[in-house]
Backbone as a printed PyTorch tensor [residue, N CA C, xyz], in Angstrom:
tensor([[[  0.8360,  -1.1810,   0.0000],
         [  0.0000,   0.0000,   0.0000],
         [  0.8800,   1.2440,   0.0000]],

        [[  0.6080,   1.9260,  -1.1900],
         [  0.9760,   3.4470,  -1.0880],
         [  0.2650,   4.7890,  -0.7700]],

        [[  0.8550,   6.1960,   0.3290],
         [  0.3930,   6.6380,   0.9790],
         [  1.2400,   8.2520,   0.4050]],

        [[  0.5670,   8.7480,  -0.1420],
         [  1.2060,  10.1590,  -0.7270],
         [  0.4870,  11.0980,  -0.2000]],

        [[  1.4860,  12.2360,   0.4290],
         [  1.0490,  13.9800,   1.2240],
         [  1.8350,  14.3600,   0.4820]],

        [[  1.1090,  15.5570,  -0.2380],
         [  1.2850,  16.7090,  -0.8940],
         [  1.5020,  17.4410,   0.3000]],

        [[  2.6000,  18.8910,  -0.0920],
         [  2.4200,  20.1930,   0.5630],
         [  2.8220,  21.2800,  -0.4020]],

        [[  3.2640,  22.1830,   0.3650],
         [  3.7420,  23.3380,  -0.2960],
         [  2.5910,  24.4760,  -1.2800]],

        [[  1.8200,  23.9480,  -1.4460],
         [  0.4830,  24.7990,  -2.5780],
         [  0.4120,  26.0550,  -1.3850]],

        [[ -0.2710,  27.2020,  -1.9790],
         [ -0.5160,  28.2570,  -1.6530],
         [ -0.9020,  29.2700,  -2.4450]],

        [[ -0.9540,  30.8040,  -1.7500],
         [ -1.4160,  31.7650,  -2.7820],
         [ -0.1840,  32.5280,  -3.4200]],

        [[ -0.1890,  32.7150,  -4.6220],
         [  1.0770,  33.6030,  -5.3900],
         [  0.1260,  34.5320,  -6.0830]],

        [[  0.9100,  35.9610,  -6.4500],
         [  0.6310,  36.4130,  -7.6150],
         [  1.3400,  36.0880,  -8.9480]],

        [[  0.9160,  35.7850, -10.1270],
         [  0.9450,  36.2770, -11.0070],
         [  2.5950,  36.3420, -12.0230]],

        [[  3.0010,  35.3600, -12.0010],
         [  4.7310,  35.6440, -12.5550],
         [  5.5130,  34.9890, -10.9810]],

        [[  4.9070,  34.8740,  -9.9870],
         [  5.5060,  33.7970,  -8.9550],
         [  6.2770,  32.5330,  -8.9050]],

        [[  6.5050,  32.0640,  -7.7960],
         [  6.9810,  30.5100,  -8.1610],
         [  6.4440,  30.2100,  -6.7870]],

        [[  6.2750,  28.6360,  -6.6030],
         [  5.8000,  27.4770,  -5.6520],
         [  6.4470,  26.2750,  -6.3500]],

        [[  6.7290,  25.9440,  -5.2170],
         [  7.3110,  24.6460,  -5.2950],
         [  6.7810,  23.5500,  -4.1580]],

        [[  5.9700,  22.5660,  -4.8800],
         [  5.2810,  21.7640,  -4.4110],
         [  6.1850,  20.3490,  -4.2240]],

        [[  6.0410,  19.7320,  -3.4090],
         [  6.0610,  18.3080,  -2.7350],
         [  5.7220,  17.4310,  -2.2640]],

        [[  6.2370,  16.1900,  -2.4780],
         [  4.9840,  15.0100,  -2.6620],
         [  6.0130,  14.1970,  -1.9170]],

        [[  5.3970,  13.2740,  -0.8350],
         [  6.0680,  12.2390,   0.2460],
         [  5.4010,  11.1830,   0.0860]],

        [[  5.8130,  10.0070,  -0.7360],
         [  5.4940,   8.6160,  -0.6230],
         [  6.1110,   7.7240,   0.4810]],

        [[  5.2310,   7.1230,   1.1620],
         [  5.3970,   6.0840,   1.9340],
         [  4.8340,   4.6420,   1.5960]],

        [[  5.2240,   3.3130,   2.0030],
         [  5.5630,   2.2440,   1.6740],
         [  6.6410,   2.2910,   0.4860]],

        [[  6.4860,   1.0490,  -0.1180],
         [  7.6420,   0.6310,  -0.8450],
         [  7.4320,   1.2780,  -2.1990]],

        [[  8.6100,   1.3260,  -2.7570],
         [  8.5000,   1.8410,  -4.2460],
         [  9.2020,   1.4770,  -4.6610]],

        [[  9.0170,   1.0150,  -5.9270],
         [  9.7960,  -0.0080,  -7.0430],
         [ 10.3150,   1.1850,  -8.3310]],

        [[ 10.7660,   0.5250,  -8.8340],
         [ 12.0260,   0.7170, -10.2860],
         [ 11.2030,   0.9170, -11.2210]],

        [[  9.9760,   0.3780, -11.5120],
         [  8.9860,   0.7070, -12.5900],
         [  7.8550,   1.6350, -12.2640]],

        [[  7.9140,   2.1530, -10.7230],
         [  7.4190,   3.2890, -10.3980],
         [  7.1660,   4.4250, -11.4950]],

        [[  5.9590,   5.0210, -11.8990],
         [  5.9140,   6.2790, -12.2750],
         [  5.2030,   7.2660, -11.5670]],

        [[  6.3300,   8.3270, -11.2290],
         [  5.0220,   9.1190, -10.1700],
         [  4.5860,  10.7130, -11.2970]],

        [[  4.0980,  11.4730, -10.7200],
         [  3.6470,  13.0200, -11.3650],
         [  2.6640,  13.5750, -10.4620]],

        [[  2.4260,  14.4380, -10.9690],
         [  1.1450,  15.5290, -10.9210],
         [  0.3400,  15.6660, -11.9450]],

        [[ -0.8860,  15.8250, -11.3030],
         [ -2.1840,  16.3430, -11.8740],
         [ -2.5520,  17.4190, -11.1100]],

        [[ -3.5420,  18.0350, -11.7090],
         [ -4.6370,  19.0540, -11.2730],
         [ -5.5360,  19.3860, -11.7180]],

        [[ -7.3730,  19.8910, -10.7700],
         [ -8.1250,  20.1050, -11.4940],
         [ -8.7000,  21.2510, -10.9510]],

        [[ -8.9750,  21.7890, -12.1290],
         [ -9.2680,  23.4400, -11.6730],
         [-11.2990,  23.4010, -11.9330]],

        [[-11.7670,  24.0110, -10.7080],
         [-13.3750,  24.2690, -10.4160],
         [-13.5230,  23.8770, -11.9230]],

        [[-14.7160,  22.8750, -11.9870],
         [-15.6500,  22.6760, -13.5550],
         [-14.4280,  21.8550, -14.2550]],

        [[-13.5920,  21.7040, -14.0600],
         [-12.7540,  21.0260, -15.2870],
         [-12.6290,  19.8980, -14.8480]],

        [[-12.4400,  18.9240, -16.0270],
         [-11.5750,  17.5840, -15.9280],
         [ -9.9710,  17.8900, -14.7400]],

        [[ -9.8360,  16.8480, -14.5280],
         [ -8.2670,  16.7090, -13.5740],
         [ -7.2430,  16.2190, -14.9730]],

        [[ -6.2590,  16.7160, -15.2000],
         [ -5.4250,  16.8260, -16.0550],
         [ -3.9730,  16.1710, -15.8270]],

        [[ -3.4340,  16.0280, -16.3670],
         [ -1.4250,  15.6890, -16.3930],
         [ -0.9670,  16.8240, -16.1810]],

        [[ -0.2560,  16.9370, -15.3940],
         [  0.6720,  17.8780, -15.3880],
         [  2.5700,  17.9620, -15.3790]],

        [[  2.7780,  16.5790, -15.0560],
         [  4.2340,  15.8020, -15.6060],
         [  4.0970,  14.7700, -14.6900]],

        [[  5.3170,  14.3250, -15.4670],
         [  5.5010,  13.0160, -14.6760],
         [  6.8730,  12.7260, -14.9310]],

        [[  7.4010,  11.3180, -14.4010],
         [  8.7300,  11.6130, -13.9390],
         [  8.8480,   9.4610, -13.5650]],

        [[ 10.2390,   9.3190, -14.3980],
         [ 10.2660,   7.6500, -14.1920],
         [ 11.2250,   7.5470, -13.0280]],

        [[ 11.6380,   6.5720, -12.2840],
         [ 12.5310,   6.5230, -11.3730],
         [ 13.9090,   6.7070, -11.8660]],

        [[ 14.3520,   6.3570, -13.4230],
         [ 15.4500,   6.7710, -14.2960],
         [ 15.4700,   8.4840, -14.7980]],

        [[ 14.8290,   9.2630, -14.1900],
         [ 14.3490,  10.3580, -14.2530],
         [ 14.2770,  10.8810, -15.7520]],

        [[ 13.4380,  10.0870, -16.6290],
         [ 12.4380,  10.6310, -17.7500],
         [ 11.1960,  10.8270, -17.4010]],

        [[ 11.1850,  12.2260, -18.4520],
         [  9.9570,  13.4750, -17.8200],
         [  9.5150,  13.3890, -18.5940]],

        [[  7.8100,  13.9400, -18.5160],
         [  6.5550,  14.6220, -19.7930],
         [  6.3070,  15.3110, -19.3430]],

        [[  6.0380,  16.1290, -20.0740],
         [  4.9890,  17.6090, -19.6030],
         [  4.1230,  17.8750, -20.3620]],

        [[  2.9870,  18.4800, -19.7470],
         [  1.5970,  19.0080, -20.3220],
         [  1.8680,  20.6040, -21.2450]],

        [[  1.5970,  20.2650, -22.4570],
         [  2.1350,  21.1950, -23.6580],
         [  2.4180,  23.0060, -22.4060]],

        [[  0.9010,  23.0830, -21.3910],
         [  0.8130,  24.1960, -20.9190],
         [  1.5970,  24.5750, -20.0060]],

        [[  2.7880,  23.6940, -20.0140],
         [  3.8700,  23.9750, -18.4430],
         [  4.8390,  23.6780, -18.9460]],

        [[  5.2020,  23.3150, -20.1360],
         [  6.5390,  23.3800, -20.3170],
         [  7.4320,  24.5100, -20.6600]],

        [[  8.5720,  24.1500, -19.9870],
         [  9.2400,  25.7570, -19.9980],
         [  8.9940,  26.7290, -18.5830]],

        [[  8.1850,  26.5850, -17.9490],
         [  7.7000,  27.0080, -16.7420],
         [  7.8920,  25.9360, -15.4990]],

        [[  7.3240,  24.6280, -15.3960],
         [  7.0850,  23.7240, -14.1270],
         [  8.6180,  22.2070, -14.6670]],

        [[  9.5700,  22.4490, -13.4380],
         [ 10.2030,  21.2490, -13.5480],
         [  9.6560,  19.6630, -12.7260]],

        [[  9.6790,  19.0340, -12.7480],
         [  9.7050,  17.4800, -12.1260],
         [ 10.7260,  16.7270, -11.7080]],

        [[ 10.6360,  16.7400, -10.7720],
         [ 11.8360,  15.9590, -10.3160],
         [ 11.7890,  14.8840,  -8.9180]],

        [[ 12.7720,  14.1540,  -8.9570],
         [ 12.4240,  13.5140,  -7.6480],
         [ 13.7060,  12.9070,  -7.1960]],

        [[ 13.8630,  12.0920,  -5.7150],
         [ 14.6940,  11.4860,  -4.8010],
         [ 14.3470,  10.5890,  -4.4200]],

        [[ 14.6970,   9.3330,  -5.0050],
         [ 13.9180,   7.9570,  -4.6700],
         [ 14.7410,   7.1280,  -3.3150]],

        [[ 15.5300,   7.7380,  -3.0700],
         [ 16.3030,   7.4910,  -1.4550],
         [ 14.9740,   8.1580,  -0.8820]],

        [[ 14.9080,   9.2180,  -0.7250],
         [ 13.9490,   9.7970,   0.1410],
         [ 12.1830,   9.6960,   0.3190]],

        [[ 11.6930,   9.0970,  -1.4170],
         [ 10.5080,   8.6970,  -1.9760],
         [ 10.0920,  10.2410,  -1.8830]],

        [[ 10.4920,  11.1890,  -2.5630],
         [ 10.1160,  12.5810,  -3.1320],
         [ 10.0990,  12.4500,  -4.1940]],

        [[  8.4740,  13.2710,  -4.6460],
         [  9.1350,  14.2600,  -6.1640],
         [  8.3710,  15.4890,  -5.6090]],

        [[  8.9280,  16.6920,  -6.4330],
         [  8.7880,  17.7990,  -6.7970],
         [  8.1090,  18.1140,  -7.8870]],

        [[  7.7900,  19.6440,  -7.6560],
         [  6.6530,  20.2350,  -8.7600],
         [  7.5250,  21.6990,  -8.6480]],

        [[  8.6410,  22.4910,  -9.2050],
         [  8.8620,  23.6120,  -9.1330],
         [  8.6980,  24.0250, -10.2800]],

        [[  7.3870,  25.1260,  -9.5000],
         [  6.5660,  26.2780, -10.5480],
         [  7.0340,  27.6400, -10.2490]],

        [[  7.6650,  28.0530, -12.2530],
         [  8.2270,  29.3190, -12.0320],
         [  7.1960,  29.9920, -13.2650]],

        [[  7.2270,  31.4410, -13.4030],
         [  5.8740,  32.1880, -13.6910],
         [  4.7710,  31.8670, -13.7340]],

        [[  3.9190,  31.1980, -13.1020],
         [  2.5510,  31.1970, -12.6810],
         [  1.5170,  31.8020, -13.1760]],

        [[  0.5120,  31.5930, -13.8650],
         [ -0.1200,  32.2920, -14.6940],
         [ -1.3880,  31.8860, -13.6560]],

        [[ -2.8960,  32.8430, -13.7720],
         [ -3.8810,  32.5100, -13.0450],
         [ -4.7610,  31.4870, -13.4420]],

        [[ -4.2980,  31.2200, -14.5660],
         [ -4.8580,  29.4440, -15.5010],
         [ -4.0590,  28.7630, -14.5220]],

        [[ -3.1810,  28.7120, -13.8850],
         [ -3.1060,  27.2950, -13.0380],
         [ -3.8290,  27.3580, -11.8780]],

        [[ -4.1400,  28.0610, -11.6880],
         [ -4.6300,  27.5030, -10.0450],
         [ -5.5810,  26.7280, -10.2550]],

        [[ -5.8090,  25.9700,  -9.3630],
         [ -6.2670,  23.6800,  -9.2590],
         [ -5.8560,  23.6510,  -7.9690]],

        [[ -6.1300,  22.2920,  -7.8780],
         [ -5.6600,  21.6660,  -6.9280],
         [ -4.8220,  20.6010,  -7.3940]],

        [[ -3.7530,  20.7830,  -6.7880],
         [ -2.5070,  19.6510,  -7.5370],
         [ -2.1800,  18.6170,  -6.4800]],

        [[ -2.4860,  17.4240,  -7.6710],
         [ -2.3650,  16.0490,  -6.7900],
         [ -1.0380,  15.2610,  -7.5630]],

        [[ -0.6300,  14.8170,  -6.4960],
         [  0.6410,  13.5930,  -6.8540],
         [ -0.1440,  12.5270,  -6.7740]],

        [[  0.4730,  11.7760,  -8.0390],
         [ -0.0030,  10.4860,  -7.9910],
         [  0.9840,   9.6050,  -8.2660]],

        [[  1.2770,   8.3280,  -8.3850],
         [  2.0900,   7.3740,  -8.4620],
         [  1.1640,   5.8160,  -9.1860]],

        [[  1.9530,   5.7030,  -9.9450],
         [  1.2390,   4.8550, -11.5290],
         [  2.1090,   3.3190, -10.8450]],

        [[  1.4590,   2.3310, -10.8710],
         [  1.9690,   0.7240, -10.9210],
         [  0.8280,   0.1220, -11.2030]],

        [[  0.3580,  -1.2720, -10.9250],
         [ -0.1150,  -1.9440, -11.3500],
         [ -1.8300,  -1.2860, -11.0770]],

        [[ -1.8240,  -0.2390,  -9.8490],
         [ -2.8670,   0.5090, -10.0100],
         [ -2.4340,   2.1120,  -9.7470]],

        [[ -2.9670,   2.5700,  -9.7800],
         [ -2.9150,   4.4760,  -9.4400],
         [ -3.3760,   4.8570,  -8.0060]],

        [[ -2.1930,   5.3050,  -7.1770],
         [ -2.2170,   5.9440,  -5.6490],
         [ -2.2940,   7.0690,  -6.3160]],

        [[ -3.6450,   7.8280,  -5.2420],
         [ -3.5220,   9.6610,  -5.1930],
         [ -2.8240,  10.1400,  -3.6710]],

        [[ -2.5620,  10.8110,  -3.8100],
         [ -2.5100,  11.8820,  -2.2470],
         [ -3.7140,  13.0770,  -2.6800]],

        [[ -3.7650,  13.3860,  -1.4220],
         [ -5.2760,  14.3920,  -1.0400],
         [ -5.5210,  15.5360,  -1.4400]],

        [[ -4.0190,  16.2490,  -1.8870],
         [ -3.8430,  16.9510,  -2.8120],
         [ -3.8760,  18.9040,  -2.3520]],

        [[ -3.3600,  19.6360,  -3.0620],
         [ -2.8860,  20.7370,  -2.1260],
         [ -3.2980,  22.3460,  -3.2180]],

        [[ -4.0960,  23.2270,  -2.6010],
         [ -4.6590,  24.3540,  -3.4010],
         [ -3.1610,  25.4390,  -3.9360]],

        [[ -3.2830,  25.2710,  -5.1600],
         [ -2.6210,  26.5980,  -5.5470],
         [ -3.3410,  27.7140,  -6.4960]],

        [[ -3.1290,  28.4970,  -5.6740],
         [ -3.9810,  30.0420,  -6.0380],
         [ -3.3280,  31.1250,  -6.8580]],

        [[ -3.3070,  31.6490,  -7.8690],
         [ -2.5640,  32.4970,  -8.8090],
         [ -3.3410,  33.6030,  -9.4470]],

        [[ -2.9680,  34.8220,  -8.4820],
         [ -3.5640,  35.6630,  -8.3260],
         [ -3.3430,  36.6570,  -9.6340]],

        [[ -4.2130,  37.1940, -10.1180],
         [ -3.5570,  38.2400, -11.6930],
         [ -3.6080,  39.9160, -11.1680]]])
């Protein structure tokens, strides 16, 4: 069983940065894929990257160039560092972690003020 807490979300204006973090507990394997999503009021929940334990990345056409992915599989972290912030992101951004089924964590508000 896997057990993911998000933190770090909050309010920014506008050209800001946040840098979000995600803490997996139990075990995690080599074919692990973890990322982020988010879904903003009325919308579908979306991709927002993702990240292999060999650290190959995707990104969602709307964050690239802006949001890195990254992670520490000693520690069972990944990261979400968001630099200019536009008020189209604010969601709620969830880490998730992909294996034979899909763990969420509870997931954490970021607000992007214009």
């Amino acid at each position: 069983q896997v057990q993911l807490v998000e933190s770090g979300g909050g309010l920014v204006q506008a050209g800001g940065s946040l840098r979000l973090s995600c803490l997996a507990s139990g075990t995690i394997f080599s074919s692990d894929v973890m990322g982020w999503y988010r879904q903003a009021p009325g919308k579908q929940r979306e991709m927002v990257a993702s990240i292999t334990t060999s650290g190959v990345t995707n990104y969602a056409d709307s964050v690239k160039g802006r949001f890195t992915i990254s992670r520490d599989n000693a520690k069972k972290m990944v990261y979400l560092q968001m630099n200019t912030l536009k008020p189209e992101d604010t969601a709620v951004y969830y880490c998730n972690l992909v294996r034979f089924e899909t763990y969420w964590g509870q997931g954490t508000q970021v607000t992007v003020s214009s």
